[in-house]
Structure formats: C-alpha cells, structure tokens
Amino acid sequence: MSATAAGTNAPQSNPAAQTSLDRSVLHAQVILDHLGFSPGVLDGREGKSLVAALNGFQEAQGLPITGKLDQKTLRALYPHRAFRPIQRITLTDQILAGPYTNPFPKDPALQSKLPALGYKSVMEKLGEMFHTTPAVLIELNSPDTKLTAGTEIVVPNAITTQRAYDPKLPEAWRKTLSDLNVDSTQPVGAKIVVSKSKEVLRVLDKDGKLVAQFMATMGSTHDPLPIGTWKVKGASYNPEFHFNPDLFWDAKKSAKQALLPPGPNGPVGVVWLDLSKPHYGIHGTPSPETIGRAESHGCIRLTNWDAARLALMIKPGTPAVFQS
C-alpha cells in the first residue's frame, strides 16, 4: 500500500514470513475487542494476548477458564457474530488527513521543537484507527494499494457507530476517540486491578464483576511495578510530556529536560491517567505491537485505543490495585 503525499509512504513488511492471518481467529479477536476484552492488535493470529483476552471473557461469562477457543467459548461468542471480522471502507480526505510528523527525530530535544508528535504515515494512522498494524493492513490488501481518496480497502472490523461522546469533553479529545474507533458507550468501572503475573489491566464494576480487560506492559527490573493500592487522580487528554532524564534509566547522560508536544507518537500516547503514586500513571503508547512484550519505566502502558477506552470507564478517585 502506498500514498502519494509526502511523508506517508507505507513501511516495508513481509507478512508472508510470519504465521498466516487466520480470519476465524480475527473474527474472535474483533468480537472480543468490541466486548471490551481487548486482544491488543487485531492480527488474526493466536498468541498470549488472545489467550489473556479469552481468559477474561470466559471469567466474565462464568465459563471454564481455558484461554482457548473451545466449544463453550465459541457458543458464548456466537450471539455477537454480527461483528464481522473485516469491513470494506472507502478512504476519504478526512481519514487520510494529517498533519504527519516525518521525519521523526529520536532525540527528545529535537522532538520538543515540533508542533506535535503525530503519526509518521497514513499507514500508521490507519493501523491505530482499526486497532491493528500497517503490516496487517498490507496483508489484508496489497502492497500496491493506493492510499488516495475514493480507494476501497479492507480493514479489521474495529469500527464503532456509537460516537455520542459527552459534550463536556474537549473537542480535540472527542475527535481522538472517534479517530480511534472508541465506542462512546462503556461500562462504569469502580476499580482497576493490574496483575503483573497475568500482564493485564482489569476493570471491575461496583459489584466486583469483571467488565473489561486490557493487555498491558508494566514495569521492568529497573522500574518495578509499585505493588499496592493507589488512586486515579485524573486524566490528561492528548497530553504534553515532561521528559526528565533523571527518571529514565536508559536516557543518555547528555540528555536534558524537555517539554514534548502532544500526539499519538508521544511517549505516553493519547492519554495519561495520573495516579496517586508520584511519577506513575496509566497511559497509551506509540508502539501498540509491543504491549505485553516489552518493558516500561514503571508505568502501565496500553495501546492508544485501549487507554482511551479505559479513560471513558473511570473517574477521579477510582482505586487502582497493583498486584504481583
């Protein structure tokens, strides 16, 4: 897939070298994604993210927890089969619109001089819009597909039609929610539970029932997850980021403090949920494919679309329990 605009060329990919996309698996992923048991990237492949999502769904449904697409689980998913695995969409100027940040400097000092840390390409934007990656979009279409207005492409069906966001929310944040296909109707979360061993963030309602679950990256050997009970202090939408090299063990010795502009490719993605533990938060990421497969600087990192969805479920004062 390619684009005509400068700075919007698709990255190179070789999906054939990977396990083939299975549309039956993609169908299950799409349903789970719509139901709030996020399998992370919608890629049509089995793996630990899908196992975790199935475990959560099975628990919520009162099913044996197997982490597999067994017969009982398939029967529980069947009523939601109207969420088809793929959709065909026609690209529009609005979908393709930037601005894009390309080239994208790695140095925080140079990033701080930019107006925004936006998507690097149309392909990256499309990947986040449909909860997947550029490589999967290439696999579902063709490397020769032109990314121009009027072109029809195939995408994973993460599409929502529910966009009645609270008008009290900032306009720019409502646009972000819409661009990320985040449904405006979400369960009310009364407590967050972050499990280090299961690598998931769980959302419980006032009765203690599991109503949503997201694959998460949390902590590292340098910055371990702070076990204990904290509270969500509030949300910062499309946040700027105060880069302080003293808080980053892997920062260059020559690095200096910098205020980075907002954008989906910023260090904390599209939203920051501040916690009562100083310097810790729950936030998005510019690299959704790394969730559950990389370390963090102690914070809890979700895909941008999952972090945005979580932000609609909770309010200031919500307890956040971090456990091993």
Short mmCIF file of C-alpha atoms in Angstrom, two decimals:
data_model
loop_
_atom_site.label_atom_id
_atom_site.label_comp_id
_atom_site.label_asym_id
_atom_site.label_seq_id
_atom_site.Cartn_x
_atom_site.Cartn_y
_atom_site.Cartn_z
CA MET A 1 0.00 0.00 0.00
CA SER A 2 1.38 3.38 -0.89
CA ALA A 3 0.43 7.01 -0.69
CA THR A 4 1.02 9.98 -2.94
CA ALA A 5 1.51 12.58 -0.20
CA ALA A 6 5.00 13.30 1.06
CA GLY A 7 5.86 11.54 4.26
CA THR A 8 3.05 8.98 4.01
CA ASN A 9 4.74 6.02 2.36
CA ALA A 10 3.97 2.62 3.87
CA PRO A 11 6.73 0.86 5.78
CA GLN A 12 8.24 -2.24 4.27
CA SER A 13 6.78 -5.51 5.52
CA ASN A 14 6.98 -9.18 4.81
CA PRO A 15 3.82 -10.76 6.27
CA ALA A 16 4.47 -13.97 4.33
CA ALA A 17 7.43 -14.64 6.59
CA GLN A 18 5.05 -14.69 9.56
CA THR A 19 2.29 -17.05 10.56
CA SER A 20 -0.58 -16.54 8.14
CA LEU A 21 -3.55 -14.45 9.19
CA ASP A 22 -6.47 -16.68 10.18
CA ARG A 23 -9.81 -14.97 9.58
CA SER A 24 -11.56 -17.20 12.11
CA VAL A 25 -9.09 -16.03 14.76
CA LEU A 26 -9.52 -12.46 13.54
CA HIS A 27 -13.29 -12.84 13.93
CA ALA A 28 -12.88 -13.88 17.56
CA GLN A 29 -10.44 -11.02 18.17
CA VAL A 30 -12.85 -8.49 16.67
CA ILE A 31 -15.74 -9.69 18.84
CA LEU A 32 -13.60 -9.65 21.98
CA ASP A 33 -12.37 -6.16 21.10
CA HIS A 34 -15.94 -4.87 20.75
CA LEU A 35 -16.94 -6.51 24.04
CA GLY A 36 -14.11 -4.86 25.98
CA PHE A 37 -11.80 -7.86 26.36
CA SER A 38 -9.04 -6.50 24.23
CA PRO A 39 -6.70 -8.91 22.43
CA GLY A 40 -4.43 -5.98 21.64
CA VAL A 41 -3.54 -5.75 17.97
CA LEU A 42 -6.14 -7.32 15.66
CA ASP A 43 -3.89 -9.53 13.55
CA GLY A 44 -5.70 -12.86 13.07
CA ARG A 45 -3.03 -14.78 14.97
CA GLU A 46 -3.08 -16.76 18.16
CA GLY A 47 -0.76 -15.73 20.96
CA LYS A 48 -0.64 -14.69 24.59
CA SER A 49 -2.71 -11.54 24.02
CA LEU A 50 -5.58 -13.61 22.64
CA VAL A 51 -5.21 -16.14 25.47
CA ALA A 52 -5.43 -13.33 28.04
CA ALA A 53 -8.49 -11.83 26.32
CA LEU A 54 -10.20 -15.23 26.24
CA ASN A 55 -9.40 -15.82 29.91
CA GLY A 56 -11.06 -12.53 30.80
CA PHE A 57 -14.10 -13.16 28.61
CA GLN A 58 -14.51 -16.66 29.99
CA GLU A 59 -14.34 -15.39 33.57
CA ALA A 60 -16.95 -12.72 32.85
CA GLN A 61 -19.23 -15.32 31.25
CA GLY A 62 -18.81 -17.87 34.04
CA LEU A 63 -17.13 -20.34 31.68
CA PRO A 64 -14.22 -22.70 32.38
CA ILE A 65 -11.08 -20.57 32.02
CA THR A 66 -9.05 -22.30 29.32
CA GLY A 67 -7.73 -19.40 27.24
CA LYS A 68 -8.83 -21.34 24.17
CA LEU A 69 -11.50 -21.01 21.53
CA ASP A 70 -13.22 -24.13 22.80
CA GLN A 71 -16.83 -25.07 22.08
CA LYS A 72 -18.33 -23.36 25.14
CA THR A 73 -16.47 -20.16 24.36
CA LEU A 74 -17.45 -20.24 20.69
CA ARG A 75 -21.10 -20.65 21.73
CA ALA A 76 -20.76 -17.62 24.04
CA LEU A 77 -19.23 -15.57 21.21
CA TYR A 78 -21.84 -16.68 18.66
CA PRO A 79 -24.57 -14.16 19.63
CA HIS A 80 -22.12 -11.41 18.70
CA ARG A 81 -21.30 -12.79 15.25
CA ALA A 82 -22.77 -9.66 13.62
CA PHE A 83 -19.38 -8.09 14.32
CA ARG A 84 -17.84 -9.46 11.13
CA PRO A 85 -14.04 -9.93 11.06
CA ILE A 86 -13.42 -7.40 8.28
CA GLN A 87 -15.06 -4.38 6.73
CA ARG A 88 -14.53 -2.63 3.45
CA ILE A 89 -14.19 1.11 3.76
CA THR A 90 -13.68 3.88 1.23
CA LEU A 91 -10.84 6.21 2.04
CA THR A 92 -11.76 9.87 2.36
CA ASP A 93 -9.78 13.08 2.63
CA GLN A 94 -10.75 13.20 6.31
CA ILE A 95 -9.40 9.71 7.01
CA LEU A 96 -6.18 10.47 5.15
CA ALA A 97 -5.69 13.91 6.70
CA GLY A 98 -2.58 14.68 8.70
CA PRO A 99 -0.61 16.51 9.78
CA TYR A 100 2.11 13.87 9.86
CA THR A 101 5.48 14.00 11.58
CA ASN A 102 8.05 12.74 9.14
CA PRO A 103 10.99 12.69 9.59
CA PHE A 104 10.53 11.81 13.25
CA PRO A 105 13.58 12.59 15.39
CA LYS A 106 14.53 10.24 18.24
CA ASP A 107 16.18 12.93 20.35
CA PRO A 108 13.73 14.44 22.89
CA ALA A 109 15.43 17.83 22.47
CA LEU A 110 14.55 17.81 18.77
CA GLN A 111 11.07 16.43 19.43
CA SER A 112 10.39 19.33 21.77
CA LYS A 113 10.76 21.75 18.85
CA LEU A 114 7.98 20.10 16.83
CA PRO A 115 4.34 21.29 16.86
CA ALA A 116 3.11 17.75 17.54
CA LEU A 117 4.29 14.14 17.73
CA GLY A 118 1.84 12.94 15.11
CA TYR A 119 1.61 9.76 13.12
CA LYS A 120 4.56 9.18 10.83
CA SER A 121 2.43 7.99 7.90
CA VAL A 122 -1.09 7.34 6.68
CA MET A 123 -0.46 3.64 7.26
CA GLU A 124 0.37 4.17 10.91
CA LYS A 125 -2.78 6.25 11.38
CA LEU A 126 -4.93 3.62 9.65
CA GLY A 127 -3.39 0.92 11.82
CA GLU A 128 -4.45 2.69 15.02
CA MET A 129 -7.87 3.60 13.64
CA PHE A 130 -8.65 -0.07 13.09
CA HIS A 131 -6.74 -1.48 16.09
CA THR A 132 -4.08 -3.20 14.03
CA THR A 133 -0.71 -2.57 12.36
CA PRO A 134 0.43 -1.46 8.90
CA ALA A 135 1.74 -4.98 8.23
CA VAL A 136 -1.73 -6.49 8.78
CA LEU A 137 -3.33 -3.87 6.53
CA ILE A 138 -0.86 -4.78 3.79
CA GLU A 139 -1.72 -8.44 4.30
CA LEU A 140 -5.46 -7.78 4.02
CA ASN A 141 -5.00 -5.69 0.90
CA SER A 142 -1.97 -5.39 -1.36
CA PRO A 143 1.36 -3.59 -1.21
CA ASP A 144 0.24 -1.84 -4.42
CA THR A 145 -2.99 -0.39 -2.99
CA LYS A 146 -3.03 3.38 -3.44
CA LEU A 147 -3.90 5.33 -0.33
CA THR A 148 -5.94 8.02 -2.03
CA ALA A 149 -9.45 9.33 -1.52
CA GLY A 150 -12.02 7.06 -3.16
CA THR A 151 -9.93 3.88 -2.82
CA GLU A 152 -11.68 0.95 -1.12
CA ILE A 153 -9.63 -1.05 1.37
CA VAL A 154 -10.21 -3.96 3.75
CA VAL A 155 -9.70 -3.37 7.49
CA PRO A 156 -10.27 -5.35 10.70
CA ASN A 157 -13.78 -4.52 11.88
CA ALA A 158 -12.96 -2.37 14.89
CA ILE A 159 -15.44 0.19 13.58
CA THR A 160 -17.89 1.70 16.03
CA THR A 161 -21.10 3.53 15.18
CA GLN A 162 -21.55 4.81 18.74
CA ARG A 163 -19.91 8.24 18.90
CA ALA A 164 -22.23 10.13 21.27
CA TYR A 165 -19.37 11.35 23.47
CA ASP A 166 -20.04 13.57 26.46
CA PRO A 167 -20.16 17.12 25.04
CA LYS A 168 -18.35 18.31 28.18
CA LEU A 169 -15.23 16.51 26.94
CA PRO A 170 -12.77 18.68 24.99
CA GLU A 171 -13.49 18.76 21.26
CA ALA A 172 -10.00 17.57 20.36
CA TRP A 173 -10.36 14.59 22.70
CA ARG A 174 -13.74 13.67 21.20
CA LYS A 175 -12.07 13.66 17.78
CA THR A 176 -9.30 11.42 19.10
CA LEU A 177 -11.89 8.98 20.48
CA SER A 178 -13.71 8.94 17.15
CA ASP A 179 -10.50 8.51 15.13
CA LEU A 180 -9.55 5.54 17.33
CA ASN A 181 -13.00 3.94 16.96
CA VAL A 182 -13.64 4.05 20.71
CA ASP A 183 -17.31 3.36 21.46
CA SER A 184 -18.99 6.12 23.45
CA THR A 185 -20.95 3.56 25.49
CA GLN A 186 -18.71 1.95 28.10
CA PRO A 187 -19.26 0.11 31.39
CA VAL A 188 -18.70 2.06 34.60
CA GLY A 189 -15.55 0.93 36.34
CA ALA A 190 -15.40 1.06 40.13
CA LYS A 191 -11.92 -0.43 40.50
CA ILE A 192 -8.84 -1.15 38.41
CA VAL A 193 -6.72 -4.22 39.12
CA VAL A 194 -3.31 -4.50 37.47
CA SER A 195 -1.86 -8.03 37.53
CA LYS A 196 1.87 -8.30 36.94
CA SER A 197 1.81 -12.08 36.53
CA LYS A 198 -1.08 -12.03 34.05
CA GLU A 199 0.13 -8.85 32.28
CA VAL A 200 -3.38 -7.41 32.20
CA LEU A 201 -5.31 -4.45 33.50
CA ARG A 202 -8.77 -5.48 34.69
CA VAL A 203 -11.78 -3.21 35.23
CA LEU A 204 -14.33 -4.25 37.86
CA ASP A 205 -17.79 -2.76 38.43
CA LYS A 206 -19.30 -1.82 41.80
CA ASP A 207 -20.30 -5.46 42.36
CA GLY A 208 -16.78 -6.74 41.69
CA LYS A 209 -17.70 -8.18 38.29
CA LEU A 210 -15.08 -8.11 35.56
CA VAL A 211 -16.43 -5.80 32.82
CA ALA A 212 -13.30 -5.10 30.76
CA GLN A 213 -9.72 -6.24 30.43
CA PHE A 214 -6.71 -4.95 28.53
CA MET A 215 -3.29 -6.42 27.83
CA ALA A 216 -0.69 -4.18 29.47
CA THR A 217 3.03 -3.57 29.79
CA MET A 218 4.07 -2.76 33.34
CA GLY A 219 7.41 -2.08 34.97
CA SER A 220 10.85 -3.55 34.47
CA THR A 221 13.81 -4.72 36.52
CA HIS A 222 14.91 -1.08 36.69
CA ASP A 223 11.45 0.33 37.48
CA PRO A 224 9.31 -2.43 39.02
CA LEU A 225 5.55 -2.17 39.25
CA PRO A 226 4.75 -0.45 42.57
CA ILE A 227 2.69 -3.13 44.32
CA GLY A 228 -0.07 -1.63 46.43
CA THR A 229 -3.32 0.31 46.23
CA TRP A 230 -3.35 3.74 44.59
CA LYS A 231 -5.98 6.04 43.18
CA VAL A 232 -6.59 7.61 39.79
CA LYS A 233 -6.22 11.35 40.32
CA GLY A 234 -7.46 12.43 36.89
CA ALA A 235 -6.98 12.26 33.14
CA SER A 236 -4.93 14.37 30.76
CA TYR A 237 -6.13 14.09 27.17
CA ASN A 238 -3.67 14.37 24.28
CA PRO A 239 -1.07 15.36 26.87
CA GLU A 240 2.24 17.10 26.61
CA PHE A 241 5.05 15.14 28.23
CA HIS A 242 7.67 16.46 30.61
CA PHE A 243 10.78 14.46 29.73
CA ASN A 244 13.06 14.26 32.76
CA PRO A 245 16.17 12.15 32.03
CA ASP A 246 16.67 11.61 35.78
CA LEU A 247 13.58 9.37 35.75
CA PHE A 248 14.74 7.27 32.78
CA TRP A 249 17.47 4.74 33.49
CA ASP A 250 18.15 4.35 29.74
CA ALA A 251 18.37 8.07 28.96
CA LYS A 252 21.61 9.38 27.51
CA LYS A 253 23.88 11.08 30.04
CA SER A 254 23.85 14.18 27.87
CA ALA A 255 20.03 14.33 27.75
CA LYS A 256 18.32 17.39 29.18
CA GLN A 257 14.81 18.05 30.41
CA ALA A 258 12.34 18.87 27.64
CA LEU A 259 8.64 19.54 27.21
CA LEU A 260 7.43 17.29 24.40
CA PRO A 261 4.35 18.27 22.38
CA PRO A 262 1.19 16.12 22.35
CA GLY A 263 0.43 13.45 19.77
CA PRO A 264 -0.21 9.72 19.38
CA ASN A 265 3.52 9.13 18.95
CA GLY A 266 4.43 10.86 22.18
CA PRO A 267 5.94 8.74 24.99
CA VAL A 268 2.53 8.39 26.71
CA GLY A 269 0.35 8.29 23.61
CA VAL A 270 -3.05 9.96 23.57
CA VAL A 271 -3.96 9.93 27.29
CA TRP A 272 -2.34 9.97 30.74
CA LEU A 273 -4.26 8.74 33.78
CA ASP A 274 -2.40 10.19 36.72
CA LEU A 275 -2.00 8.04 39.84
CA SER A 276 -1.54 8.95 43.49
CA LYS A 277 1.89 7.29 43.29
CA PRO A 278 4.20 10.16 42.22
CA HIS A 279 5.57 9.90 38.64
CA TYR A 280 3.34 6.90 37.84
CA GLY A 281 0.38 6.68 35.51
CA ILE A 282 -1.62 4.57 33.08
CA HIS A 283 -1.15 5.71 29.51
CA GLY A 284 -1.07 4.93 25.81
CA THR A 285 1.89 4.07 23.62
CA PRO A 286 3.28 4.88 20.17
CA SER A 287 4.08 1.17 19.68
CA PRO A 288 0.94 -0.98 20.14
CA GLU A 289 2.65 -4.15 18.93
CA THR A 290 4.98 -4.06 21.96
CA ILE A 291 2.25 -4.26 24.62
CA GLY A 292 2.96 -7.24 26.86
CA ARG A 293 6.21 -7.82 25.01
CA ALA A 294 8.46 -5.03 26.28
CA GLU A 295 9.40 -3.25 29.49
CA SER A 296 8.19 0.13 30.71
CA HIS A 297 9.61 2.75 33.03
CA GLY A 298 7.34 1.55 35.81
CA CYS A 299 4.07 2.90 34.43
CA ILE A 300 1.20 0.86 32.98
CA ARG A 301 1.12 1.08 29.21
CA LEU A 302 -1.80 0.15 26.95
CA THR A 303 -2.48 0.56 23.25
CA ASN A 304 -3.74 4.05 22.49
CA TRP A 305 -7.22 2.76 21.73
CA ASP A 306 -7.42 0.73 24.94
CA ALA A 307 -6.09 3.61 27.07
CA ALA A 308 -8.66 5.94 25.51
CA ARG A 309 -11.42 3.43 26.20
CA LEU A 310 -10.32 2.99 29.79
CA ALA A 311 -10.44 6.77 30.25
CA LEU A 312 -14.19 6.66 29.48
CA MET A 313 -14.79 3.95 32.09
CA ILE A 314 -13.33 5.54 35.21
CA LYS A 315 -13.33 8.81 37.10
CA PRO A 316 -11.03 10.55 39.60
CA GLY A 317 -10.85 8.65 42.88
CA THR A 318 -11.12 5.19 41.28
CA PRO A 319 -8.87 2.80 43.24
CA ALA A 320 -6.10 1.07 41.29
CA VAL A 321 -4.76 -2.11 42.88
CA PHE A 322 -1.36 -3.26 41.64
CA GLN A 323 -0.61 -6.88 42.46
CA SER A 324 2.08 -9.41 41.64
#
